[in-house]
Coordinates of C-alpha atoms and ligand atoms in Angstrom, one line a residue:
M1 CA 0.0 0.2 0.7
R2 CA 3.1 2.5 1.2
L3 CA 4.4 1.9 -2.4
A4 CA 1.9 2.4 -4.3
L5 CA 1.1 5.6 -2.1
A6 CA 4.8 6.4 -3.1
C7 CA 4.5 5.7 -6.8
V8 CA 0.8 7.7 -7.8
A9 CA 3.4 10.6 -5.4
A10 CA 6.1 9.8 -7.7
L11 CA 4.5 10.1 -11.1
C12 CA 2.1 13.6 -10.0
V13 CA 5.5 15.1 -10.1
I14 CA 6.7 13.7 -13.3
I15 CA 2.8 15.2 -14.8
S16 CA 4.0 18.1 -13.5
V17 CA 7.6 18.7 -14.3
C18 CA 6.2 17.3 -17.2
R19 CA 3.1 19.5 -18.1
A20 CA 5.7 22.6 -16.0
A21 CA 8.1 22.1 -18.8
E22 CA 5.7 22.1 -22.0
I23 CA 5.6 24.2 -24.4
P24 CA 3.0 26.9 -24.7
R25 CA 1.3 26.4 -28.0
L26 CA -2.0 26.7 -29.2
V27 CA -4.2 23.8 -29.2
D28 CA -8.6 24.4 -30.7
H29 CA -10.9 24.1 -27.7
G30 CA -14.9 23.5 -29.9
R31 CA -15.1 26.2 -31.6
A32 CA -12.3 29.2 -30.5
R33 CA -8.3 28.3 -30.6
Q34 CA -7.3 29.0 -26.9
L35 CA -3.4 29.0 -25.3
V36 CA -2.5 26.2 -23.3
V37 CA 0.7 28.2 -20.8
D38 CA 1.9 25.0 -18.8
G39 CA -0.3 22.5 -20.3
E40 CA -3.5 24.3 -19.4
P41 CA -5.7 27.0 -21.5
F42 CA -4.6 30.7 -19.8
L43 CA -5.8 34.4 -20.9
I44 CA -3.4 36.4 -21.2
L45 CA -4.4 39.5 -19.0
G46 CA -2.4 41.4 -19.6
G47 CA -0.6 45.3 -19.7
E48 CA 1.3 46.7 -22.7
L49 CA 5.1 48.8 -21.5
G50 CA 5.1 52.2 -23.0
N51 CA 7.7 51.5 -25.3
S52 CA 11.2 53.0 -23.7
S53 CA 10.4 51.2 -20.0
A54 CA 11.9 48.3 -20.3
S55 CA 15.5 49.7 -21.3
S56 CA 16.2 50.7 -17.8
V57 CA 16.5 48.0 -15.2
A58 CA 16.8 51.1 -12.7
Y59 CA 13.2 52.3 -14.9
M60 CA 11.5 48.4 -14.5
D61 CA 12.6 47.9 -11.1
E62 CA 10.0 51.3 -10.4
I63 CA 6.8 49.3 -12.7
W64 CA 7.0 46.0 -10.9
P65 CA 4.8 46.5 -9.0
R66 CA 2.9 48.5 -10.5
L67 CA 1.7 46.0 -12.0
D68 CA 0.9 43.8 -9.9
A69 CA -1.4 45.9 -8.4
L70 CA -3.3 46.0 -11.8
G71 CA -3.9 42.0 -11.6
L72 CA -1.3 41.0 -14.8
N73 CA -0.7 38.4 -15.3
T74 CA 1.5 38.8 -18.4
V75 CA 3.1 41.9 -19.0
L76 CA 4.3 42.4 -22.8
A77 CA 7.7 44.0 -22.5
P78 CA 9.6 45.3 -26.0
V79 CA 12.7 43.4 -27.2
Y80 CA 15.4 45.9 -28.7
W81 CA 17.3 45.2 -31.6
E82 CA 20.1 48.1 -32.2
L83 CA 20.5 47.2 -28.0
I84 CA 20.9 43.8 -28.1
E85 CA 23.1 43.1 -30.9
P86 CA 24.7 46.2 -30.6
E87 CA 27.7 45.2 -32.6
E88 CA 27.6 43.6 -35.4
G89 CA 28.3 39.3 -34.6
R90 CA 28.2 40.8 -31.4
F91 CA 24.9 39.9 -28.8
D92 CA 23.3 41.3 -25.3
F93 CA 21.0 39.9 -24.0
S94 CA 21.4 41.4 -20.2
L95 CA 17.7 43.3 -20.0
V96 CA 16.3 40.2 -21.8
D97 CA 18.0 38.4 -18.6
A98 CA 16.7 41.0 -16.4
L99 CA 13.6 41.3 -17.6
L100 CA 13.0 37.2 -17.4
K101 CA 14.5 37.0 -13.4
R102 CA 12.3 40.8 -12.9
A103 CA 9.3 38.7 -13.8
R104 CA 9.5 35.5 -12.6
A105 CA 10.2 37.3 -9.0
H106 CA 6.9 38.8 -10.0
D107 CA 4.8 35.8 -11.1
Q108 CA 4.5 37.1 -14.1
R109 CA 4.4 35.6 -18.1
L110 CA 6.4 37.9 -21.0
V111 CA 5.0 38.8 -24.4
L112 CA 7.8 39.5 -25.8
L113 CA 7.7 42.4 -28.7
W114 CA 10.8 42.1 -31.1
F115 CA 11.3 45.2 -32.2
G116 CA 13.6 44.7 -35.1
S117 CA 13.4 46.1 -38.7
W118 CA 10.0 47.7 -38.7
K119 CA 8.1 49.9 -35.3
N120 CA 5.8 51.4 -36.3
S121 CA 6.4 51.2 -40.1
M122 CA 9.9 53.1 -39.5
S123 CA 12.7 51.9 -39.0
S124 CA 14.4 53.4 -35.7
Y125 CA 14.9 50.2 -33.7
A126 CA 17.9 49.0 -36.0
P127 CA 21.4 49.1 -34.9
G128 CA 23.3 51.9 -35.5
W129 CA 25.2 49.7 -38.2
V130 CA 22.3 48.7 -40.1
K131 CA 21.0 52.2 -40.3
R132 CA 24.1 53.2 -42.0
D133 CA 24.8 51.3 -44.1
A134 CA 21.9 52.1 -46.6
N135 CA 24.1 50.5 -48.8
R136 CA 24.3 47.3 -48.0
F137 CA 20.6 48.0 -46.0
P138 CA 18.2 49.9 -48.1
R139 CA 15.7 51.4 -47.2
A140 CA 12.0 51.5 -49.4
E141 CA 11.7 54.8 -52.0
T142 CA 9.1 57.1 -52.3
R143 CA 8.3 57.2 -56.4
D144 CA 10.6 60.2 -56.7
G145 CA 13.5 58.7 -55.0
T146 CA 14.0 59.6 -51.5
R147 CA 14.9 57.2 -49.0
Q148 CA 12.9 56.4 -46.2
E149 CA 13.4 55.6 -43.2
I150 CA 12.0 52.8 -43.6
L151 CA 13.8 49.3 -44.6
T152 CA 13.0 47.8 -47.8
P153 CA 11.2 44.5 -47.3
F154 CA 13.6 43.6 -50.5
S155 CA 16.5 43.3 -49.5
P156 CA 18.4 39.5 -49.2
A157 CA 20.8 41.5 -46.8
N158 CA 18.1 43.2 -44.6
L159 CA 16.4 40.3 -44.0
D160 CA 19.6 38.4 -43.4
A161 CA 20.2 40.1 -40.4
D162 CA 17.2 40.7 -38.8
R163 CA 16.5 36.8 -39.3
K164 CA 20.3 36.7 -37.2
A165 CA 19.2 38.4 -34.7
F166 CA 16.1 36.9 -34.5
V167 CA 17.1 33.7 -33.9
A168 CA 20.0 34.7 -31.7
L169 CA 17.0 35.5 -29.8
M170 CA 15.7 32.5 -29.1
T171 CA 18.5 30.4 -29.6
H172 CA 18.8 32.6 -26.1
L173 CA 15.6 32.1 -24.9
A174 CA 15.1 28.6 -25.0
E175 CA 19.0 28.3 -23.1
V176 CA 17.3 30.7 -20.6
D177 CA 13.6 30.3 -20.4
A178 CA 12.7 27.1 -21.8
K179 CA 12.5 24.8 -18.0
H180 CA 10.8 28.2 -17.2
R181 CA 8.0 28.9 -19.4
T182 CA 8.2 32.9 -18.8
V183 CA 7.9 33.9 -22.3
I184 CA 4.6 32.7 -23.4
M185 CA 4.3 34.4 -27.2
V186 CA 6.2 36.5 -29.1
Q187 CA 5.4 39.4 -31.2
V188 CA 6.5 40.0 -34.8
E189 CA 8.0 43.4 -35.5
N190 CA 5.6 46.1 -34.8
E191 CA 3.0 47.5 -36.4
I192 CA 4.3 47.2 -39.8
G193 CA 2.8 49.0 -42.9
M194 CA 3.9 51.1 -46.1
I195 CA 4.0 55.0 -45.9
P196 CA 3.4 57.5 -47.0
E197 CA 3.4 55.8 -49.9
A198 CA 1.2 52.7 -50.2
R199 CA 3.7 50.5 -52.1
D200 CA 9.0 50.8 -51.8
H201 CA 10.0 52.9 -55.1
S202 CA 13.3 51.6 -54.2
A203 CA 15.0 49.0 -58.0
L204 CA 14.8 46.2 -56.0
A205 CA 10.5 47.0 -54.7
D206 CA 10.3 47.5 -58.4
A207 CA 11.9 44.8 -59.7
A208 CA 9.1 42.7 -57.4
F209 CA 6.7 44.7 -58.6
G210 CA 6.6 43.8 -62.4
A211 CA 7.3 40.2 -61.1
P212 CA 4.2 37.2 -62.0
V213 CA 3.1 36.4 -58.5
P214 CA 4.0 33.7 -57.7
A215 CA 2.1 30.6 -58.7
A216 CA 1.1 28.8 -55.4
L217 CA -0.2 32.1 -53.7
L218 CA -3.1 32.3 -56.5
S219 CA -4.5 29.1 -57.3
T220 CA -4.9 29.4 -52.8
L221 CA -7.0 32.4 -53.4
A222 CA -7.9 30.3 -55.7
D223 CA -9.4 27.1 -53.5
G224 CA -10.3 30.0 -51.0
A225 CA -12.1 32.1 -52.6
D226 CA -15.2 31.8 -50.9
A227 CA -13.9 32.6 -47.6
L228 CA -11.5 35.5 -49.2
S229 CA -11.4 39.1 -48.2
P230 CA -14.2 40.9 -50.3
A231 CA -11.5 43.3 -51.1
L232 CA -9.1 41.5 -51.5
M233 CA -11.5 39.8 -54.3
A234 CA -12.5 43.2 -55.8
A235 CA -9.5 43.8 -56.4
W236 CA -9.1 40.2 -58.0
T237 CA -12.3 40.5 -60.2
A238 CA -11.7 44.1 -61.8
N239 CA -8.7 42.8 -63.1
G240 CA -10.7 39.6 -64.9
R241 CA -9.7 36.9 -62.3
R242 CA -6.5 36.2 -64.3
M243 CA -4.1 32.9 -63.0
E244 CA -1.6 34.7 -64.2
G245 CA 0.3 38.6 -64.9
T246 CA 2.6 40.9 -62.1
W247 CA 1.2 42.0 -59.8
A248 CA -0.5 45.2 -61.8
E249 CA -2.0 42.6 -64.4
I250 CA -4.1 40.8 -61.1
F251 CA -4.4 43.2 -59.1
G252 CA -4.4 46.5 -60.3
A253 CA -1.4 49.3 -61.0
D254 CA -3.4 51.2 -58.2
A255 CA -2.5 52.1 -54.7
R256 CA -5.4 49.1 -54.4
G257 CA -3.4 47.0 -56.4
E258 CA -0.2 48.7 -54.9
E259 CA -0.4 47.5 -50.9
I260 CA -1.7 43.6 -51.6
F261 CA 1.6 43.4 -53.1
M262 CA 3.1 45.4 -50.4
A263 CA 1.2 43.1 -48.1
W264 CA 3.4 39.7 -49.7
A265 CA 6.3 40.9 -49.6
F266 CA 6.1 42.2 -45.6
A267 CA 4.9 38.9 -45.4
R268 CA 7.3 37.2 -46.5
Y269 CA 10.1 39.4 -45.4
V270 CA 7.8 37.8 -41.7
E271 CA 7.5 34.4 -42.2
A272 CA 11.1 33.9 -43.0
I273 CA 12.7 35.3 -40.0
A274 CA 9.5 33.6 -37.9
A275 CA 10.2 30.2 -39.0
A276 CA 14.0 30.6 -38.4
G277 CA 13.5 31.9 -34.6
K278 CA 10.8 28.8 -34.4
Q279 CA 13.6 26.6 -35.2
A280 CA 15.2 27.6 -32.3
Y281 CA 12.5 27.8 -29.9
G282 CA 9.7 26.9 -31.2
L283 CA 6.9 29.4 -29.3
P284 CA 3.0 31.4 -30.3
M285 CA 3.9 34.1 -32.5
Y286 CA 2.2 36.9 -34.2
V287 CA 2.4 40.0 -36.0
N288 CA -0.3 43.3 -35.3
A289 CA -1.8 45.5 -37.0
A290 CA -2.1 49.5 -36.9
L291 CA -5.3 50.5 -37.0
I292 CA -6.9 52.9 -40.7
R293 CA -9.3 55.2 -40.4
P294 CA -12.1 55.1 -41.7
G295 CA -11.6 57.1 -45.5
R296 CA -8.4 56.5 -45.3
K297 CA -6.6 55.3 -48.7
P298 CA -3.3 53.1 -49.0
G299 CA 0.0 55.3 -48.2
E300 CA -2.5 57.3 -45.9
Y301 CA -2.1 54.6 -43.2
P302 CA 0.3 52.6 -43.0
S303 CA -1.4 50.2 -46.0
A304 CA -0.7 46.8 -46.6
G305 CA 0.6 45.7 -42.1
P306 CA -1.6 42.3 -41.4
L307 CA -4.5 44.7 -41.2
P308 CA -8.6 42.1 -42.3
H309 CA -8.8 43.2 -46.4
L310 CA -5.4 41.7 -46.6
K311 CA -5.5 38.6 -43.3
D312 CA -5.5 36.2 -47.3
I313 CA -2.1 37.4 -48.4
W314 CA -0.2 37.3 -44.7
R315 CA -1.7 33.8 -44.3
I316 CA -0.5 32.9 -47.5
G317 CA 2.0 34.7 -46.6
A318 CA 3.2 33.7 -43.4
P319 CA 2.2 29.7 -41.9
S320 CA 4.1 30.4 -39.1
I321 CA 2.8 33.6 -37.6
D322 CA -0.4 31.8 -35.7
F323 CA -2.3 34.7 -35.5
L324 CA -2.9 38.8 -36.1
A325 CA -3.9 40.7 -33.9
P326 CA -4.8 44.1 -33.3
D327 CA -4.0 47.0 -31.5
I328 CA -7.1 49.2 -31.6
Y329 CA -7.1 52.5 -30.2
F330 CA -10.6 53.6 -31.8
P331 CA -14.0 53.2 -29.8
N332 CA -14.8 50.9 -32.5
F333 CA -13.3 48.3 -30.0
V334 CA -16.3 45.4 -31.5
E335 CA -16.9 46.3 -35.0
W336 CA -12.7 46.2 -34.7
T337 CA -12.4 43.0 -32.5
K338 CA -15.3 41.0 -34.7
A339 CA -12.3 41.1 -38.1
Y340 CA -10.1 39.7 -36.0
A341 CA -12.4 36.5 -34.9
F342 CA -12.1 34.6 -37.8
P343 CA -12.0 30.9 -38.5
G344 CA -8.8 30.1 -37.3
N345 CA -7.3 33.6 -35.5
P346 CA -7.6 33.7 -32.5
L347 CA -8.6 37.9 -30.2
F348 CA -5.7 39.1 -28.8
I349 CA -5.2 42.8 -28.4
P350 CA -2.0 43.4 -27.4
E351 CA -3.5 47.1 -27.6
A352 CA -6.1 48.0 -26.4
H353 CA -6.5 51.6 -26.3
H354 CA -3.7 53.9 -24.1
A355 CA -4.0 53.1 -20.2
G356 CA -6.6 54.1 -18.1
A357 CA -8.9 54.2 -20.5
A358 CA -12.7 53.7 -18.6
E359 CA -14.3 51.5 -21.4
A360 CA -11.2 49.5 -20.6
P361 CA -12.5 46.2 -18.7
A362 CA -15.6 46.6 -20.3
N363 CA -14.1 45.3 -23.2
A364 CA -11.8 42.6 -21.9
F365 CA -15.0 41.7 -20.6
F366 CA -16.8 41.8 -24.3
A367 CA -13.9 40.4 -25.7
F368 CA -13.2 37.2 -23.5
G369 CA -16.7 36.8 -23.2
A370 CA -18.7 37.3 -27.4
L371 CA -14.9 36.1 -28.7
D372 CA -13.5 33.7 -26.8
A373 CA -10.0 35.2 -26.5
I374 CA -7.6 34.5 -25.7
G375 CA -5.6 37.5 -24.2
F376 CA -6.1 41.5 -23.4
S377 CA -3.7 44.4 -23.1
P378 CA -3.7 47.5 -22.8
F379 CA -0.7 50.3 -23.8
S380 CA 1.5 51.7 -21.7
V381 CA 0.0 49.8 -18.9
E382 CA 3.1 51.3 -15.9
S383 CA 1.5 54.7 -16.9
I384 CA -2.0 54.0 -15.2
E385 CA -1.7 56.8 -12.3
S386 CA -3.2 54.6 -9.5
P387 CA -3.1 51.2 -10.0
N388 CA -4.4 50.8 -6.7
E389 CA -7.6 52.5 -7.5
D390 CA -7.9 51.6 -10.9
P391 CA -11.6 49.8 -11.5
L392 CA -8.9 47.8 -13.8
G393 CA -6.8 46.1 -11.5
E394 CA -10.6 44.5 -9.9
A395 CA -11.8 43.5 -13.4
Y396 CA -9.1 41.2 -13.9
R397 CA -9.0 39.9 -10.6
L398 CA -12.7 39.8 -11.0
L399 CA -11.5 37.7 -14.5
A400 CA -8.7 35.7 -13.1
S401 CA -11.1 33.9 -10.7
L402 CA -13.4 33.8 -13.0
A403 CA -10.6 32.5 -16.2
P404 CA -11.2 28.3 -15.1
L405 CA -14.6 28.4 -15.5
I406 CA -14.0 30.6 -18.2
L407 CA -11.8 29.0 -19.9
E408 CA -14.0 26.2 -20.1
R409 CA -16.8 27.4 -21.9
Q410 CA -14.9 29.9 -24.6
G411 CA -15.9 28.0 -27.9
T412 CA -19.1 26.6 -27.1
D413 CA -23.3 28.4 -27.3
D414 CA -22.1 28.5 -22.6
I415 CA -20.7 32.2 -22.5
A416 CA -21.5 35.0 -23.9
G417 CA -20.1 38.6 -23.5
F418 CA -22.3 42.6 -23.9
R419 CA -21.3 46.3 -24.1
P420 CA -22.6 49.0 -26.3
P421 CA -20.8 49.2 -29.3
V422 CA -19.4 52.2 -29.9
D423 CA -18.6 54.3 -33.9
Y424 CA -15.8 55.3 -35.2
A425 CA -17.1 59.0 -33.9
G426 CA -17.8 58.0 -30.4
A427 CA -21.7 56.9 -30.2
L428 CA -22.9 55.0 -28.0
D429 CA -26.0 51.7 -29.3
A430 CA -27.5 51.5 -26.4
T431 CA -30.3 49.4 -27.6
P432 CA -30.7 46.0 -25.1
Q433 CA -28.8 42.9 -25.8
S434 CA -30.1 39.3 -25.9
R435 CA -28.9 36.1 -26.1
V436 CA -30.5 32.0 -25.8
F437 CA -29.1 29.7 -23.3
G438 CA -31.4 26.1 -24.6
P439 CA -35.1 26.9 -22.1
F440 CA -33.9 30.5 -21.7
R441 CA -33.4 34.3 -23.2
L442 CA -31.4 37.1 -21.3
N443 CA -32.4 40.0 -21.9
V444 CA -29.4 43.0 -20.7
S445 CA -29.5 46.5 -21.2
F446 CA -26.1 49.1 -20.7
V447 CA -28.6 52.4 -19.2
D448 CA -28.7 51.5 -15.1
P449 CA -32.9 52.5 -14.2
W450 CA -31.0 53.4 -10.4
T451 CA -28.2 55.5 -11.6
P452 CA -28.7 58.9 -13.1
E453 CA -29.3 59.2 -16.6
N454 CA -26.3 62.3 -16.6
A455 CA -24.0 60.3 -13.9
Q456 CA -24.1 57.4 -16.5
T457 CA -20.1 56.1 -18.8
V458 CA -22.6 54.0 -19.8
A459 CA -19.2 52.8 -22.1
A460 CA -18.1 51.5 -19.1
H461 CA -20.5 49.2 -19.1
G462 CA -20.3 45.9 -19.7
G463 CA -20.2 41.6 -18.8
L464 CA -19.9 38.1 -19.2
V465 CA -22.6 35.0 -18.8
L466 CA -21.8 31.8 -18.0
R467 CA -23.5 29.4 -17.8
L468 CA -23.2 26.9 -14.3
A469 CA -26.2 23.7 -15.8
E470 CA -29.5 24.5 -17.4
E471 CA -30.8 26.3 -14.8
E472 CA -28.5 28.3 -13.0
F473 CA -25.7 30.8 -14.7
L474 CA -23.0 33.1 -13.2
I475 CA -23.4 36.8 -14.3
A476 CA -20.2 39.4 -13.9
G477 CA -19.4 42.3 -14.8
K478 CA -20.5 46.1 -13.7
G479 CA -23.4 48.9 -15.0
I480 CA -26.4 45.3 -16.8
V481 CA -29.9 44.6 -15.7
V482 CA -30.2 41.5 -16.5
T483 CA -33.7 39.9 -17.0
F484 CA -35.3 36.5 -18.7
E485 CA -37.6 34.7 -20.3
T486 CA -38.4 31.6 -21.8
T487 CA -37.8 30.7 -25.7
A488 CA -41.0 27.9 -25.6
G489 CA -44.6 28.1 -24.2
E490 CA -46.2 29.4 -22.7
A491 CA -44.0 28.7 -19.6
R492 CA -43.0 32.4 -17.7
A493 CA -39.2 32.9 -16.2
G494 CA -38.5 33.5 -13.0
I495 CA -35.6 33.5 -10.2
E496 CA -35.8 31.2 -8.0
S497 CA -33.0 33.0 -5.6
A498 CA -29.4 34.9 -6.8
S499 CA -26.2 34.9 -4.6
E500 CA -23.9 37.6 -4.8
G501 CA -19.7 36.0 -4.1
R502 CA -17.1 35.6 -5.1
F503 CA -14.5 32.6 -6.3
E504 CA -11.7 31.5 -4.1
A505 CA -9.7 28.9 -5.0
G506 CA -12.0 27.2 -7.5
R507 CA -14.5 27.6 -5.0
W508 CA -17.4 29.5 -4.6
V509 CA -18.4 31.4 -1.5
P510 CA -21.6 33.2 -1.8
G511 CA -22.2 36.5 0.0
R512 CA -25.4 38.4 0.3
R513 CA -28.1 36.3 -0.9
L514 CA -30.2 39.2 -2.7
N515 CA -33.7 39.5 -3.3
G516 CA -36.2 42.6 -2.2
D517 CA -34.4 45.6 -3.8
Q518 CA -31.6 44.4 -5.0
T519 CA -33.7 41.8 -7.9
H520 CA -36.2 44.1 -8.0
Q521 CA -38.6 41.6 -6.0
G522 CA -37.6 39.0 -8.2
R523 CA -37.7 41.1 -11.6
H524 CA -33.5 40.7 -12.3
V525 CA -30.3 40.3 -11.6
R526 CA -28.7 44.4 -11.1
L527 CA -25.2 44.1 -11.5
P528 CA -24.4 47.0 -9.7
P529 CA -22.6 50.9 -11.6
D530 CA -20.0 51.0 -9.4
A531 CA -17.6 48.4 -9.1
F532 CA -17.1 45.0 -11.1
S533 CA -19.5 42.3 -9.5
V534 CA -20.5 38.1 -10.0
Q535 CA -23.9 37.0 -8.9
R536 CA -24.8 32.9 -9.1
V537 CA -28.2 33.2 -10.5
R538 CA -30.8 30.4 -10.5
L539 CA -33.6 30.6 -12.5
Y540 CA -37.3 27.9 -13.0
R541 CA -39.9 28.3 -15.5
Y542 CA -43.6 28.6 -14.4
Ligands
LIG1 C1 1.6 51.4 -31.6 C2 2.4 50.8 -31.1 O1 2.4 50.1 -31.3 C3 2.8 51.0 -30.1 O2 4.4 50.7 -30.4 C4 2.7 52.9 -29.2 O3 3.6 53.7 -30.3 C5 1.3 53.2 -29.0 N1 1.1 53.1 -31.1 C6 1.7 55.0 -29.1 O4 0.6 54.7 -29.1

């Protein structure tokens, strides 16, 4: 008996060590694709650092406690090419090592952002030895031949230099982090995009523009024609939907065609870097996009990045990239997230607003509940003024306590997320939303009848619903009121019981039983607008 127990104990230790050593990966779960860390599905409750913070260990030392106070479990931090390879071939990983050490001490995971050839279109993070040698490392040029501070993606020398540095980084991570798995994903480059014209006009680019479109790209587009982005299909169709020809012949010589051509060039360059990096250490990798203001044409925004209308080009061109991600600074969060939550592309928002945006926490609830997001992360998170009081911390702590239940239900019909959509101009649509769960319809409204209209910040209201059993739900968030109906027959739905409470180590700890005025005498469940909370609700039919 004693021997059997010892064997079981030893097995448990082996299993847990193996799990801890399992490399992070993306795994399908129902309709969702989830990030698995240490063998368990993981929700990134993240925050991205301001661009320069991680360049100084001393500066970061002031910041770590703020990140803890905000309830983050993951920090998105840049790794700067200019600082890891100050001289060609001489690598210095001291900043990376310090970041790993501090992250571990603060029980944070890291997503590393490779600021290599491009950061917000530009090549400002290339080391001095690259910047100063424009003959060896050629630049993109405008139509009039002016060099831009943008490395051309058509130069094998540029690609080779970036790839060597990235591989050195991934090799180093494999050496120092494979046991710990502190780093769980890597972003390759940052907000790639061509500007101020839709395409590069350097000699290398002109030659590529005049070359045939790869046959493999066209046949893959043709095979998936039903699901192609309408804009890509329109460009192809407008030019006769040919299967052979130059870029201008197939997609047009206009800015739209030029953007498609550039997207392919960027995607191929990124693919070469990501594939080589994964060979060294196979973490999940993604690219992020600067989004487009309405009415802007290619060249007027950072063009050719991993944008929804170019998703097919990016996915065919860069198969080693696991997903495309939006950086959402515009108010129409719901619209942009829906554009990135397409099959096979898990939603991750590496930059969700500037730090402290009032609507950020509600957006996190919406993304995890409605679109099976794997992560959410406001930008410049360390600059939140009062991290101990900020609603983001309150929201993240609640989401962390619900994470196992959320992850179990993502990709199924047992989860939903709600927030009032806002359009690009900032107009909010507070129309109630509803969702059917088996025999019940839940109607969610965002205007709280008990809070004076002029004191409402409805843009910050939102939440998620988790179905625990046929008649039992968890409702979490703030500023929402939920009423219930049945979907069939004459029967009506009522609240048998509603309790506030919290999850501690996976166990429900009930607080007050809510009834009377708190449920409007059994008519609704209300999550007040002043703080994030969760209620456990049992319905019945009569
Ligand atoms: C988007 C970029 O990806 C970030 O690195 C940062 O520059 C922000 N914009 C600033 O708003």
